[in-house]
Short mmCIF file of C-alpha atoms and ligand atoms in Angstrom, two decimals:
data_model
loop_
_atom_site.label_atom_id
_atom_site.label_comp_id
_atom_site.label_asym_id
_atom_site.label_seq_id
_atom_site.Cartn_x
_atom_site.Cartn_y
_atom_site.Cartn_z
CA UNK I 206 -10.59 70.64 -22.00
CA UNK I 207 -10.67 68.56 -18.70
CA UNK I 208 -7.33 67.89 -17.83
CA UNK I 209 -6.48 64.44 -16.22
CA UNK I 210 -3.05 65.11 -14.41
CA UNK I 211 -1.17 62.25 -13.24
CA UNK I 212 0.56 62.97 -10.02
CA UNK I 213 3.95 62.95 -10.14
CA UNK I 214 6.10 65.47 -7.53
CA UNK I 215 7.83 67.64 -10.01
CA UNK I 216 11.47 67.15 -8.83
CA UNK I 217 11.02 62.97 -9.36
CA UNK I 218 10.02 63.82 -12.56
CA UNK I 219 13.27 65.93 -13.17
CA UNK I 220 15.66 63.68 -11.51
CA UNK I 221 14.12 60.56 -13.24
CA UNK I 222 13.78 61.85 -16.93
CA UNK I 223 16.32 60.43 -19.11
CA UNK I 224 16.87 60.55 -22.74
CA UNK I 225 15.79 57.37 -24.69
CA UNK I 226 16.82 56.06 -27.84
CA UNK I 227 14.31 52.96 -28.66
CA UNK I 228 10.96 52.77 -28.72
CA UNK I 229 7.76 50.57 -29.00
CA UNK I 230 5.85 51.13 -32.27
CA UNK I 231 2.36 52.16 -30.23
CA UNK I 232 1.25 55.53 -30.74
CA UNK I 233 0.23 57.80 -27.55
CA UNK I 234 -3.51 58.21 -27.58
CA UNK I 235 -4.86 61.21 -29.58
CA UNK I 236 -6.27 62.61 -26.15
CA UNK I 237 -3.07 62.17 -24.21
CA UNK I 238 -1.13 63.77 -26.78
CA UNK I 239 -3.28 66.79 -26.62
CA UNK I 240 -3.53 66.98 -22.97
CA UNK I 241 0.49 67.05 -22.57
CA UNK I 242 0.92 69.93 -25.33
CA UNK I 243 -2.00 71.96 -23.32
CA UNK I 244 0.24 71.92 -20.27
CA UNK I 245 3.43 72.28 -21.90
CA UNK I 246 1.34 75.80 -23.51
CA UNK I 247 1.79 76.78 -19.41
CA UNK I 248 5.37 77.26 -19.98
CA UNK I 249 7.20 81.09 -19.16
CA UNK I 250 8.64 83.37 -22.12
CA UNK I 251 9.97 86.78 -22.47
CA UNK I 252 6.81 89.23 -21.88
CA UNK I 253 4.86 86.11 -22.49
CA UNK I 254 5.50 85.95 -26.20
CA UNK I 255 5.27 82.38 -26.77
CA UNK I 256 7.56 82.05 -29.40
CA UNK I 257 7.52 78.35 -29.50
CA UNK I 258 6.23 76.88 -32.98
CA UNK I 259 5.77 73.09 -32.85
CA UNK I 260 4.56 70.70 -35.66
CA UNK I 261 4.02 67.16 -34.35
CA UNK I 262 4.70 64.34 -37.20
CA UNK I 263 2.80 60.91 -36.52
CA UNK I 264 1.78 57.80 -38.22
CA UNK I 265 2.17 58.64 -42.50
CA UNK I 266 3.73 62.17 -42.36
CA UNK I 267 6.33 60.86 -39.79
CA UNK I 268 7.23 57.47 -41.90
CA UNK I 269 7.86 59.81 -44.87
CA UNK I 270 9.89 62.29 -43.30
CA UNK I 271 12.26 59.46 -41.77
CA UNK I 272 12.22 58.28 -45.43
CA UNK I 273 13.38 61.54 -46.79
CA UNK I 274 16.02 62.02 -43.94
CA UNK I 275 17.40 58.97 -44.44
CA UNK I 276 17.61 59.40 -47.99
CA UNK I 277 19.37 62.67 -47.96
CA UNK I 278 21.57 61.25 -45.09
CA UNK I 279 22.69 58.48 -47.18
CA UNK I 280 23.54 60.54 -50.06
CA UNK I 281 25.66 62.56 -48.10
CA UNK I 282 23.58 65.38 -48.24
CA UNK I 283 25.01 68.55 -46.41
CA UNK I 284 22.98 69.71 -43.85
CA UNK I 285 21.51 73.41 -44.03
CA UNK I 286 20.59 74.41 -40.35
CA UNK I 287 18.43 77.40 -39.99
CA UNK I 288 20.13 78.52 -36.83
CA UNK I 289 24.49 78.49 -36.29
CA UNK I 290 25.20 75.67 -33.82
CA UNK I 291 28.21 74.42 -32.20
CA UNK I 292 29.04 70.93 -32.87
CA UNK I 293 32.12 70.20 -31.86
CA UNK I 294 33.37 71.51 -28.84
CA UNK I 295 36.64 72.38 -26.82
CA UNK I 296 38.11 72.20 -23.57
CA UNK I 297 35.78 71.12 -20.41
CA UNK I 298 32.99 70.53 -22.96
CA UNK I 299 34.26 68.27 -25.41
CA UNK I 300 35.36 66.34 -22.32
CA UNK I 301 31.85 66.00 -21.31
CA UNK I 302 30.39 65.48 -24.88
CA UNK I 303 32.86 62.52 -25.38
CA UNK I 304 32.11 61.32 -22.15
CA UNK I 305 28.59 60.94 -23.01
CA UNK I 306 28.95 59.25 -26.55
CA UNK I 307 31.09 56.90 -24.68
CA UNK I 308 28.28 56.05 -22.42
CA UNK I 309 25.85 55.74 -25.35
CA UNK I 310 28.22 53.98 -27.87
CA UNK I 311 29.57 51.49 -24.68
CA UNK I 312 25.13 50.50 -24.38
CA UNK I 313 25.32 49.93 -28.16
CA UNK I 314 28.18 47.81 -28.05
CA UNK I 315 30.42 50.40 -30.43
CA UNK I 316 34.22 50.66 -29.61
CA UNK I 317 35.88 53.90 -30.24
CA UNK I 318 37.36 53.15 -33.54
CA UNK I 319 34.40 51.18 -34.90
CA UNK I 320 33.82 53.86 -37.73
CA UNK I 321 30.56 52.39 -39.02
CA UNK I 322 29.00 51.18 -36.17
CA UNK I 323 29.48 55.18 -35.01
CA UNK I 324 27.48 55.97 -38.08
CA UNK I 325 25.11 53.61 -37.53
CA UNK I 326 24.43 55.20 -34.32
CA UNK I 327 24.20 58.63 -36.11
CA UNK I 328 21.59 56.70 -38.25
CA UNK I 329 19.70 55.95 -35.68
CA UNK I 330 18.67 59.58 -35.43
CA UNK I 331 17.41 59.62 -38.57
CA UNK I 332 15.94 57.21 -37.97
CA UNK I 333 13.89 58.85 -35.38
CA UNK I 334 15.06 56.18 -32.89
CA UNK I 335 11.88 54.24 -34.51
CA UNK I 336 9.75 56.67 -32.20
CA UNK I 337 6.25 57.13 -33.24
CA UNK I 338 6.21 60.24 -33.06
CA UNK I 339 8.30 63.57 -33.56
CA UNK I 340 7.89 67.02 -32.48
CA UNK I 341 9.59 69.54 -34.36
CA UNK I 342 10.39 72.72 -32.10
CA UNK I 343 11.00 76.14 -34.00
CA UNK I 344 10.65 79.70 -33.81
CA UNK I 345 10.69 82.52 -36.32
CA UNK I 346 13.91 82.79 -37.87
CA UNK I 347 14.66 86.34 -37.14
CA UNK I 348 14.48 85.51 -33.59
CA UNK I 349 18.11 85.46 -31.86
CA UNK I 350 19.91 83.14 -28.89
CA UNK I 351 17.94 85.35 -26.42
CA UNK I 352 14.63 84.33 -27.60
CA UNK I 353 15.38 80.56 -28.70
CA UNK I 354 15.36 80.51 -24.64
CA UNK I 355 11.87 80.37 -24.37
CA UNK I 356 12.22 77.25 -26.69
CA UNK I 357 14.53 75.37 -24.36
CA UNK I 358 12.26 76.28 -21.25
CA UNK I 359 9.56 75.00 -23.52
CA UNK I 360 11.29 71.83 -24.61
CA UNK I 361 12.33 71.09 -21.17
CA UNK I 362 8.43 71.84 -19.65
CA UNK I 363 7.07 69.64 -22.92
CA UNK I 364 9.82 66.56 -21.62
CA UNK I 365 8.81 66.91 -18.43
CA UNK I 366 4.76 66.70 -18.75
CA UNK I 367 5.75 63.84 -21.12
CA UNK I 368 7.79 61.82 -18.74
CA UNK I 369 4.79 62.71 -16.31
CA UNK I 370 2.75 60.74 -18.58
CA UNK I 371 4.71 58.01 -18.99
CA UNK I 372 5.84 59.14 -22.03
CA UNK I 373 9.76 58.77 -22.82
CA UNK I 374 11.49 61.21 -25.39
CA UNK I 375 14.74 62.54 -26.46
CA UNK I 376 15.80 66.11 -27.24
CA UNK I 377 17.38 66.01 -30.86
CA UNK I 378 19.53 68.75 -32.35
CA UNK I 379 20.31 66.70 -34.87
CA UNK I 380 16.89 67.05 -36.69
CA UNK I 381 17.79 70.91 -37.37
CA UNK I 382 20.06 69.09 -40.35
CA UNK I 383 17.14 69.13 -43.13
CA UNK I 384 14.59 72.27 -41.73
CA UNK I 385 13.29 72.45 -45.57
CA UNK I 386 11.82 68.83 -45.08
CA UNK I 387 9.78 69.54 -41.76
CA UNK I 388 8.73 73.14 -43.51
CA UNK I 389 7.38 70.92 -46.36
CA UNK I 390 5.48 68.08 -44.51
CA UNK I 391 3.94 71.32 -42.93
CA UNK I 392 3.23 73.75 -44.96
CA UNK I 393 5.41 76.66 -43.61
CA UNK I 394 7.33 79.26 -45.73
CA UNK I 395 10.69 80.21 -44.63
CA UNK I 396 10.12 82.22 -42.04
CA UNK I 397 9.83 79.41 -39.63
CA UNK I 398 13.53 78.26 -38.64
CA UNK I 399 13.35 74.53 -36.99
CA UNK I 400 15.81 74.45 -33.71
CA UNK I 401 14.81 71.06 -32.59
CA UNK I 402 13.38 67.98 -32.55
CA UNK I 403 12.14 65.75 -29.47
CA UNK I 404 11.42 62.42 -30.68
CA UNK I 405 8.58 60.77 -28.10
CA UNK I 406 6.72 57.36 -27.32
CA UNK I 407 6.85 54.72 -25.06
CA UNK I 408 10.32 53.20 -24.42
CA UNK I 409 11.38 49.72 -25.45
CA UNK I 410 13.32 48.78 -22.82
CA UNK I 411 14.94 45.84 -25.05
CA UNK I 412 17.06 48.84 -26.93
CA UNK I 413 20.48 48.54 -25.44
CA UNK I 414 21.05 52.21 -26.25
CA UNK I 415 18.21 52.93 -23.01
CA UNK I 416 20.35 51.68 -20.67
CA UNK I 417 22.67 54.88 -21.41
CA UNK I 418 23.08 57.03 -17.87
CA UNK I 419 24.34 60.29 -18.01
CA UNK I 420 26.16 61.95 -14.70
CA UNK I 421 26.29 65.65 -14.01
CA UNK I 422 29.23 67.67 -12.59
CA UNK I 423 29.17 68.84 -8.98
CA UNK I 424 27.52 72.10 -8.39
CA UNK I 425 30.54 74.06 -7.51
CA UNK I 426 31.48 73.91 -11.43
CA UNK I 427 28.49 75.43 -12.46
CA UNK I 428 26.68 77.03 -9.75
CA UNK I 429 28.31 80.28 -7.71
CA UNK I 430 27.01 81.45 -4.19
CA UNK I 431 28.40 84.94 -2.84
CA UNK I 432 26.87 86.56 -0.40
C1 LIG B 42 19.24 70.48 -26.91
C2 LIG B 42 19.46 68.99 -27.19
C3 LIG B 42 19.94 68.69 -28.21
C4 LIG B 42 19.98 67.19 -28.06
N1 LIG B 42 20.22 66.38 -29.11
C5 LIG B 42 20.34 64.98 -29.37
C6 LIG B 42 20.67 64.51 -30.52
O1 LIG B 42 20.59 65.15 -31.73
N2 LIG B 42 20.97 63.00 -30.66
C7 LIG B 42 21.05 62.61 -29.20
O2 LIG B 42 20.88 61.11 -29.21
N3 LIG B 42 20.78 62.93 -28.27
C8 LIG B 42 20.67 64.38 -28.23
N4 LIG B 42 20.39 64.87 -27.05
C9 LIG B 42 20.11 64.27 -25.64
C10 LIG B 42 21.66 64.66 -25.02
O3 LIG B 42 22.73 64.05 -25.34
C11 LIG B 42 21.35 64.24 -23.68
O4 LIG B 42 19.92 64.92 -22.95
C12 LIG B 42 22.21 64.42 -22.38
O5 LIG B 42 23.40 63.07 -22.89
C13 LIG B 42 21.92 64.05 -21.07
O6 LIG B 42 21.19 62.74 -20.88
P1 LIG B 42 20.15 62.49 -20.58
O7 LIG B 42 19.07 63.26 -21.06
O8 LIG B 42 19.75 60.72 -20.81
O9 LIG B 42 19.98 63.29 -18.86
C14 LIG B 42 19.69 66.27 -27.11
C15 LIG B 42 19.81 67.18 -26.03
C16 LIG B 42 19.23 68.32 -26.24
C17 LIG B 42 18.79 69.18 -24.58
#
């Protein structure tokens, strides 16, 4: 296929991308979607195994999945993620987790002790932030942490490519909660595990949550140079 690449320097894309949690209903044109995913296929992986399995839900398929997610959430059905994960962090990681939540809740007008407000914010995930599309990223269930690195690298490659095309996104670990519904929607057998979702589409600038900005640690807290 002929790819019409937008010209966005990679550093600009990295530094200006941010998570978007409120979208306009307009779908991304099919040709653009194909180009974006074609480019993201260039992500590197261990021995070029390309372990990512990507399932993109749009239109009625996406609406049905969203409704099923919400039904389960509202009935208090416990999640059954395919892979073990950490949800509550400790120490410095906990502090960053709290700072991130506070930044979002502040923009959404949710006070710290506003439990219904916080539940509403969680529910927004399962409403898919009103995105017209959601991509589910998975891999063979038998692959462990090392191979999931490849899927993580793919995820960022995909989000940066989208960003270069003017498409906003949000990585969503919350989309690990009910993987059986994703498998059902795409006719997958049990061998594929779902690692995360990425909601995407065109940003709705009027959504309060989209004013959220996060910061990063000073370099010395993450990177060590020697010699
Ligand atoms: C693997 C992964 C899972 C995430 N899961 C969620 C999620 O379920 N819900 C959400 O609102 N944001 C989620 N995020 C977005 C992070 O909160 C966000 O990337 C972080 O706060 C940094 O903000 P920025 O993306 O705007 O730079 C996730 C990000 C990553 C990388």
